[in-house]
Amino acid sequence: MFKLAAELRYGQAMRLSRESVLKGAFAILDRYGLADLTMRRLAAELGIQPGGLYWHFANKQTLLAAMADQITGSDRFTEPDRFMGETGWRPELQMVSTRLRSALLAHRDGAELVAAGYALRPGSGQPLERMTKIIQQAGLGDHDAAAAAATLTHFVLGHAAEVQAHDQLRRAGALPDDHDQFPDPDAAFTTGLEIVLDGIAARCSAVNAAPSTPRSRAR
Amino acid sequence: MFKLAAELRYGQAMRLSRESVLKGAFAILDRYGLADLTMRRLAAELGIQPGGLYWHFANKQTLLAAMADQITGSDRFTEPDRFMGETGWRPELQMVSTRLRSALLAHRDGAELVAAGYALRPGSGQPLERMTKIIQQAGLGDHDAAAAAATLTHFVLGHAAEVQAHDQLRRAGALPDDHDQFPDPDAAFTTGLEIVLDGIAARCSAVNAAPSTPRSRAR
DNA sequence: ACCTGAACACCGTTCAAGT
DNA sequence: ACCTGAACACCGTTCAAGT
């Protein structure tokens, strides 16, 4: 009898799963940021002891990698390959980049999290692989396509990280009221994206113009 | 008498300065990596108690920022403005980018360090400001020049971070003997740099061709 | 001026033991 | 199978007190 009462009070409220632990981790991330996402704090949020977490995840690194995978590996990038018919490589690349940006910005410190548990490792880097394929279909060779996709990824990741670092400064109150002393990140993203896409376009036409000497550059 | 002996043994070996603390910090960084660069470890390396460090630097963040500034703010970027005469914006941008890459790769985890204590904040972002000026002289407006410089910086930083993350994996022995399953980072850098520079060139000619409608894009 | 000694409030991780 | 309890080996930072 007493035991039952004790269980109602102190017993497990509900058995946890990998998914519920991940959910709790995202809750802390979004509310308090990556710096405050500690194993002990997460355990407290979930109502268990710190050690209990290690039944679900081998270590913190694995947990963070799973979070990064969830951000970067959402179905948005694996979506119907030819959903929009033959729109060409440029709008496709633009779409993947924009969606990756949105995915990174959807969670507080999302870019830092993904950059830390590197998104570029195979398997998780779904947007990277998607970009590489699109660029290959645009006519670039394997090496060039990989380098171009990496360049695009670095830009998107760096841009999102910069935006979120700026968010963090504002939260800390260390900014002069903002408005636009840091002139419009959306416009900067659009411009940067156009620059990279134009650069890829230039390399494509260079290859198409002189297939035997891919080193030649358009002037 | 005993006091003198005691001082010879346990007294200060040599008064520390901000510079010597920085030097010790770089020594640990290069030998053991950023993860092992702790205030306690640094104090031990310098032969003082952990608390003693806080006379020289307000906190760890300030120390790391000073290290990032030293990497990113070396004189290499402020060098003679017209040392190479009128070589044009492209080789100038190429030079600054290449030197920034070298500076980041010169210290273990240099890219991560610079990315964390953001190199993009004014004052420390000397390469960023240098790039912006060069691009402005190439004909782009303030906003476009800033966006282009940020794009270039994100590429260089992201590339270097990727290279060093790869180095770390190899050190941990978690890689299949390397050779070139990760095909030549130097070539990937050259290709990525050309892509971004071509993109900037495209934007320049778009502006020059139609100054009143800078939205038009070269085809 | 520069540092010690000692404490405070944290970390991630392990592991026997409980249920 | 899933978690507790308790420990281990760390952190960054503060601050009175020494010299």
XYZ file of C-alpha atoms (C1' of nucleotides) in Angstrom:
476
model
C 0.000 0.000 0.000
C 2.656 2.400 1.061
C 4.693 1.091 -1.756
C 2.038 2.008 -4.259
C 1.826 5.510 -2.846
C 5.581 5.766 -2.967
C 5.591 4.714 -6.582
C 2.986 7.271 -7.475
C 5.139 9.953 -5.989
C 8.692 8.912 -6.628
C 8.372 6.066 -9.088
C 8.957 6.496 -12.786
C 6.417 8.927 -14.173
C 6.777 7.303 -17.577
C 9.437 5.143 -19.164
C 11.619 7.179 -21.468
C 12.593 6.401 -25.046
C 15.338 7.704 -27.277
C 12.729 9.922 -28.908
C 11.469 11.460 -25.675
C 15.043 12.174 -24.590
C 15.691 13.896 -27.928
C 12.484 15.873 -27.501
C 13.563 17.056 -24.075
C 16.970 17.987 -25.454
C 15.396 20.148 -28.172
C 13.154 21.778 -25.568
C 16.193 22.875 -23.570
C 18.064 23.907 -26.713
C 15.243 26.133 -27.921
C 14.549 27.682 -24.533
C 18.038 28.094 -23.096
C 20.562 27.539 -25.872
C 23.347 25.060 -26.574
C 25.548 26.217 -23.684
C 22.828 25.290 -21.185
C 22.157 21.914 -22.751
C 24.009 19.741 -20.230
C 23.378 16.097 -19.463
C 22.512 16.959 -15.863
C 20.055 19.659 -16.843
C 18.464 17.376 -19.403
C 18.125 14.603 -16.847
C 16.446 17.028 -14.427
C 14.054 18.174 -17.171
C 13.131 14.557 -17.826
C 12.808 13.741 -14.138
C 15.595 11.162 -13.978
C 19.127 10.960 -12.599
C 22.038 12.027 -14.849
C 23.356 8.488 -15.140
C 20.036 7.301 -16.485
C 20.607 9.146 -19.733
C 23.482 6.842 -20.610
C 21.138 3.960 -21.113
C 19.589 5.850 -24.061
C 22.705 7.505 -25.501
C 26.284 6.331 -25.173
C 27.494 9.861 -24.462
C 26.751 13.520 -25.010
C 28.474 13.593 -28.370
C 26.129 10.894 -29.672
C 23.127 12.833 -28.409
C 24.271 16.028 -30.136
C 24.957 14.094 -33.345
C 21.423 12.678 -33.251
C 20.061 16.206 -32.825
C 22.165 17.480 -35.715
C 20.948 14.601 -37.873
C 17.357 15.433 -37.053
C 17.855 19.049 -38.103
C 19.853 18.337 -41.209
C 18.240 15.094 -42.229
C 14.594 16.035 -42.327
C 12.645 14.675 -45.271
C 12.632 18.077 -46.892
C 15.871 17.303 -48.674
C 14.979 13.817 -49.794
C 11.670 15.000 -51.206
C 10.374 13.932 -54.642
C 13.365 14.183 -56.905
C 11.468 15.658 -59.823
C 8.572 17.248 -57.987
C 8.941 20.435 -59.907
C 9.680 18.800 -63.216
C 12.645 20.091 -65.172
C 13.323 23.430 -63.561
C 17.068 23.213 -63.979
C 19.914 22.935 -61.504
C 19.861 26.556 -60.416
C 16.396 26.744 -58.816
C 16.915 23.270 -57.361
C 20.149 24.320 -55.706
C 18.484 27.508 -54.540
C 15.669 25.502 -52.988
C 17.914 23.075 -51.130
C 20.035 25.949 -49.830
C 17.047 27.942 -48.650
C 15.527 24.925 -46.941
C 18.800 24.083 -45.260
C 18.984 27.639 -43.979
C 15.444 27.405 -42.633
C 16.199 24.092 -40.957
C 19.276 25.551 -39.255
C 17.470 28.687 -38.109
C 14.446 26.721 -36.859
C 16.250 25.798 -33.625
C 18.251 28.112 -31.408
C 21.994 27.587 -32.055
C 21.048 25.124 -34.785
C 23.942 26.108 -37.038
C 26.526 25.771 -34.264
C 25.106 22.393 -33.333
C 25.249 21.108 -36.908
C 28.692 22.601 -37.498
C 30.041 20.957 -34.339
C 28.766 17.446 -35.019
C 29.863 17.772 -38.539
C 27.085 17.771 -41.072
C 29.595 16.921 -43.719
C 30.160 13.388 -42.597
C 28.503 10.931 -44.977
C 25.061 9.697 -44.077
C 23.978 12.768 -42.228
C 25.009 15.235 -44.866
C 21.893 14.696 -46.890
C 21.749 18.266 -48.149
C 25.412 18.054 -49.119
C 24.886 14.871 -51.108
C 21.769 16.293 -52.689
C 23.695 19.380 -53.774
C 26.504 17.296 -55.180
C 24.112 15.286 -57.349
C 22.369 18.379 -58.671
C 25.691 19.958 -59.594
C 26.879 16.787 -61.287
C 23.730 16.799 -63.402
C 24.560 20.394 -64.259
C 27.656 19.080 -65.969
C 30.547 19.291 -63.502
C 32.889 16.407 -62.821
C 32.943 14.583 -59.488
C 35.724 16.596 -57.904
C 34.400 19.951 -59.028
C 30.866 19.040 -58.008
C 32.036 17.991 -54.538
C 34.055 21.186 -54.122
C 31.139 23.317 -55.326
C 28.677 21.611 -52.984
C 31.076 22.061 -50.067
C 31.437 25.743 -50.931
C 27.680 26.207 -50.961
C 27.287 24.327 -47.672
C 30.005 26.377 -46.000
C 28.257 29.539 -47.071
C 24.832 28.491 -45.764
C 26.254 27.148 -42.501
C 28.453 30.189 -41.956
C 25.642 32.573 -42.729
C 23.237 30.852 -40.330
C 25.898 30.685 -37.613
C 26.529 34.391 -37.990
C 22.825 35.216 -37.754
C 22.427 33.111 -34.630
C 25.585 34.486 -33.019
C 24.069 37.898 -33.577
C 20.806 36.697 -31.988
C 22.750 35.588 -28.954
C 24.436 38.980 -28.579
C 21.060 40.680 -28.751
C 19.701 38.326 -26.109
C 22.654 39.215 -23.880
C 21.652 42.836 -24.279
C 25.010 43.741 -25.763
C 23.581 45.418 -28.848
C 22.493 49.005 -29.589
C 18.795 48.251 -30.119
C 19.509 46.534 -33.404
C 17.101 47.643 -36.168
C 19.541 47.490 -39.080
C 23.039 48.344 -38.069
C 23.624 44.799 -39.183
C 21.955 45.298 -42.517
C 19.281 42.714 -43.287
C 20.548 39.136 -43.063
C 17.889 37.935 -45.520
C 19.193 40.216 -48.257
C 22.777 39.196 -47.451
C 21.782 35.555 -47.790
C 20.104 36.143 -51.145
C 23.132 38.043 -52.436
C 25.623 35.475 -51.164
C 23.609 32.635 -52.611
C 23.474 34.360 -56.007
C 27.230 34.873 -55.927
C 27.922 31.196 -55.269
C 25.368 30.066 -57.869
C 26.821 32.473 -60.433
C 30.245 31.054 -59.673
C 28.996 27.519 -60.244
C 27.326 28.653 -63.465
C 30.616 30.128 -64.646
C 32.401 26.861 -63.997
C 29.702 24.946 -65.856
C 29.972 27.056 -68.982
C 33.765 26.872 -68.804
C 33.531 23.081 -68.831
C 30.945 23.050 -71.604
C 32.937 25.486 -73.718
C 36.213 23.581 -73.428
C 35.605 20.048 -72.142
C 39.229 18.980 -72.638
C 40.727 21.902 -70.704
C 38.448 22.449 -67.689
C 41.034 24.846 -66.238
C 40.077 27.638 -68.614
C 38.040 30.355 -66.996
C 35.376 32.613 -68.458
C 36.295 36.262 -68.829
C 68.031 32.443 4.843
C 65.505 29.654 4.769
C 63.170 32.130 3.253
C 65.505 32.750 0.379
C 65.832 29.025 -0.231
C 62.075 28.695 -0.095
C 61.702 31.427 -2.662
C 64.175 29.800 -4.952
C 62.148 26.619 -4.843
C 58.568 27.660 -4.526
C 58.637 31.364 -5.268
C 57.653 32.788 -8.635
C 59.978 31.439 -11.295
C 59.268 34.524 -13.349
C 56.532 37.093 -13.305
C 54.027 36.439 -16.068
C 52.692 38.892 -18.608
C 49.667 38.812 -20.866
C 51.997 37.829 -23.678
C 53.578 34.907 -21.860
C 50.148 33.623 -20.884
C 49.067 33.826 -24.530
C 52.230 32.013 -25.533
C 51.508 29.206 -23.095
C 47.952 28.996 -24.369
C 49.137 28.575 -27.955
C 51.606 25.933 -26.830
C 48.771 23.860 -25.333
C 46.536 24.511 -28.327
C 49.131 23.304 -30.817
C 50.160 20.270 -28.793
C 46.846 19.054 -27.377
C 44.022 20.877 -29.184
C 41.275 23.268 -28.189
C 39.372 20.727 -26.065
C 42.382 20.346 -23.770
C 42.986 24.066 -23.464
C 41.521 24.586 -19.990
C 42.329 27.338 -17.547
C 43.572 24.799 -15.023
C 45.810 23.064 -17.527
C 47.173 26.387 -18.720
C 47.902 27.470 -15.164
C 49.758 24.218 -14.538
C 51.795 24.705 -17.739
C 52.742 28.187 -16.549
C 53.508 27.020 -13.039
C 50.847 29.040 -11.251
C 47.513 28.396 -9.552
C 44.337 28.538 -11.688
C 43.094 31.682 -9.991
C 46.268 33.512 -10.915
C 45.271 33.554 -14.564
C 42.390 35.881 -13.788
C 44.749 38.693 -13.018
C 45.875 38.637 -16.670
C 42.571 37.830 -18.389
C 39.084 38.560 -17.106
C 37.860 35.119 -18.155
C 38.429 32.276 -20.582
C 36.331 33.885 -23.289
C 38.596 36.938 -23.282
C 41.661 34.720 -23.548
C 40.229 32.833 -26.509
C 39.237 36.094 -28.180
C 42.794 37.380 -27.795
C 44.094 34.194 -29.367
C 41.635 34.496 -32.258
C 42.673 38.109 -32.756
C 46.306 37.099 -32.901
C 45.582 34.514 -35.583
C 43.273 36.635 -37.642
C 44.850 40.011 -37.036
C 48.417 39.377 -38.021
C 50.067 42.080 -40.081
C 49.763 39.973 -43.182
C 46.369 41.477 -43.914
C 47.224 45.074 -43.178
C 50.291 44.894 -45.378
C 51.209 47.631 -47.870
C 47.960 48.493 -49.563
C 49.416 48.807 -53.036
C 52.484 46.636 -52.659
C 51.795 44.829 -55.866
C 50.742 47.901 -57.785
C 47.525 47.677 -59.759
C 46.996 43.951 -60.007
C 43.212 44.206 -59.849
C 40.717 43.056 -57.249
C 40.798 39.388 -58.190
C 44.399 38.534 -57.319
C 44.168 40.767 -54.257
C 41.117 38.887 -52.991
C 42.804 35.632 -53.829
C 45.847 36.641 -51.807
C 43.911 37.703 -48.727
C 41.847 34.493 -48.846
C 44.904 32.289 -49.210
C 46.699 34.050 -46.375
C 43.670 33.805 -44.141
C 43.511 30.089 -44.835
C 47.204 29.720 -43.978
C 46.753 31.683 -40.763
C 43.846 29.461 -39.711
C 45.671 26.249 -40.546
C 48.880 27.392 -38.831
C 47.486 26.479 -35.403
C 45.672 23.292 -34.463
C 41.902 23.948 -34.296
C 42.593 27.490 -35.477
C 39.429 27.692 -37.576
C 37.205 26.487 -34.743
C 38.833 28.962 -32.389
C 38.315 31.888 -34.752
C 34.780 30.810 -35.628
C 33.853 30.568 -31.946
C 35.160 33.952 -30.875
C 33.680 35.430 -33.919
C 36.176 36.836 -36.392
C 33.363 38.809 -37.939
C 33.017 41.263 -35.114
C 34.440 44.653 -36.074
C 38.011 45.391 -35.051
C 39.204 41.834 -35.147
C 37.810 41.038 -38.554
C 40.695 42.595 -40.359
C 40.593 40.190 -43.293
C 36.839 40.748 -43.576
C 37.232 44.518 -43.700
C 40.111 44.196 -46.139
C 37.980 42.045 -48.421
C 35.088 44.455 -48.227
C 37.265 47.370 -49.311
C 38.750 45.448 -52.222
C 35.288 44.455 -53.442
C 34.024 48.008 -53.116
C 36.903 49.182 -55.274
C 35.865 46.513 -57.767
C 32.616 48.399 -58.188
C 30.046 46.864 -55.858
C 27.868 48.916 -53.529
C 28.279 48.791 -49.750
C 25.626 46.141 -49.119
C 26.728 43.872 -51.945
C 30.378 44.262 -51.017
C 29.639 43.357 -47.400
C 27.601 40.320 -48.438
C 30.282 39.210 -50.886
C 33.055 39.558 -48.298
C 30.990 37.603 -45.768
C 30.414 34.873 -48.349
C 34.125 34.613 -49.041
C 34.958 34.559 -45.325
C 32.383 31.846 -44.640
C 33.905 29.730 -47.380
C 37.481 30.079 -46.117
C 36.504 29.520 -42.488
C 34.276 26.570 -43.323
C 36.900 24.988 -45.514
C 39.616 25.318 -42.872
C 37.298 23.994 -40.170
C 36.500 20.978 -42.310
C 40.179 20.277 -42.968
C 41.008 20.499 -39.267
C 38.027 18.392 -38.229
C 39.347 15.797 -40.626
C 42.814 16.124 -39.046
C 41.269 15.457 -35.661
C 39.538 12.301 -36.893
C 42.795 11.039 -38.310
C 44.530 11.750 -35.004
C 41.843 9.755 -33.208
C 42.646 6.884 -35.533
C 39.104 6.781 -36.856
C 40.099 6.941 -40.488
C 40.957 4.296 -43.085
C 44.597 5.299 -43.599
C 43.572 8.440 -45.438
C 45.576 8.919 -48.667
C 42.826 10.525 -50.732
C 39.441 9.163 -49.890
C 38.882 12.771 -48.980
C 40.175 14.077 -52.274
C 42.816 16.781 -51.904
C 41.698 19.696 -49.747
C 44.088 22.068 -51.526
C 42.408 21.460 -54.869
C 38.978 21.809 -53.260
C 40.055 25.157 -51.798
C 41.305 26.410 -55.147
C 38.093 25.340 -56.860
C 35.843 26.819 -54.179
C 37.779 30.062 -54.204
C 37.457 30.318 -57.987
C 33.730 29.721 -57.743
C 33.231 32.513 -55.236
C 35.504 34.898 -57.166
C 33.687 34.099 -60.410
C 30.408 34.820 -58.634
C 31.710 38.185 -57.475
C 32.954 38.922 -60.988
C 29.503 38.145 -62.365
C 27.913 40.565 -59.927
C 30.434 43.246 -60.844
C 29.744 43.028 -64.558
C 25.995 42.985 -63.882
C 26.356 46.262 -61.987
C 28.628 47.775 -64.625
C 26.327 46.720 -67.463
C 23.183 48.130 -65.874
C 24.006 50.515 -63.006
C 20.393 51.556 -62.489
C 19.056 47.995 -62.192
C 21.637 46.046 -60.167
C 19.192 43.128 -59.931
C 19.872 42.020 -63.496
C 22.044 38.966 -63.750
C 24.547 37.897 -66.370
C 23.591 34.932 -68.492
C 51.454 44.223 -8.756
C 51.048 39.478 -9.043
C 49.854 35.326 -7.162
C 48.314 31.510 -3.454
C 44.834 28.752 -1.031
C 40.691 27.416 -0.649
C 36.371 27.295 -1.700
C 31.760 27.352 -4.716
C 28.907 25.647 -8.063
C 29.077 23.225 -11.573
C 30.451 19.439 -15.474
C 30.471 14.277 -18.203
C 30.783 9.601 -17.201
C 30.841 5.003 -14.792
C 28.838 1.324 -12.458
C 27.102 -1.567 -8.868
C 22.693 -2.086 -7.262
C 17.781 -1.781 -7.277
C 12.983 -2.773 -9.436
C 14.787 -3.160 -19.534
C 15.309 1.062 -17.387
C 16.835 3.715 -13.804
C 18.940 5.145 -8.873
C 22.769 6.370 -5.816
C 26.967 7.450 -5.294
C 31.149 8.227 -6.619
C 35.369 9.866 -9.775
C 37.873 13.144 -12.086
C 37.369 17.012 -13.795
C 35.664 22.198 -15.036
C 35.496 28.018 -14.720
C 35.446 31.528 -11.442
C 35.819 34.253 -7.040
C 38.205 36.284 -3.412
C 40.444 36.977 0.920
C 45.022 36.756 2.071
C 49.888 36.658 1.308
C 54.423 38.785 -0.546
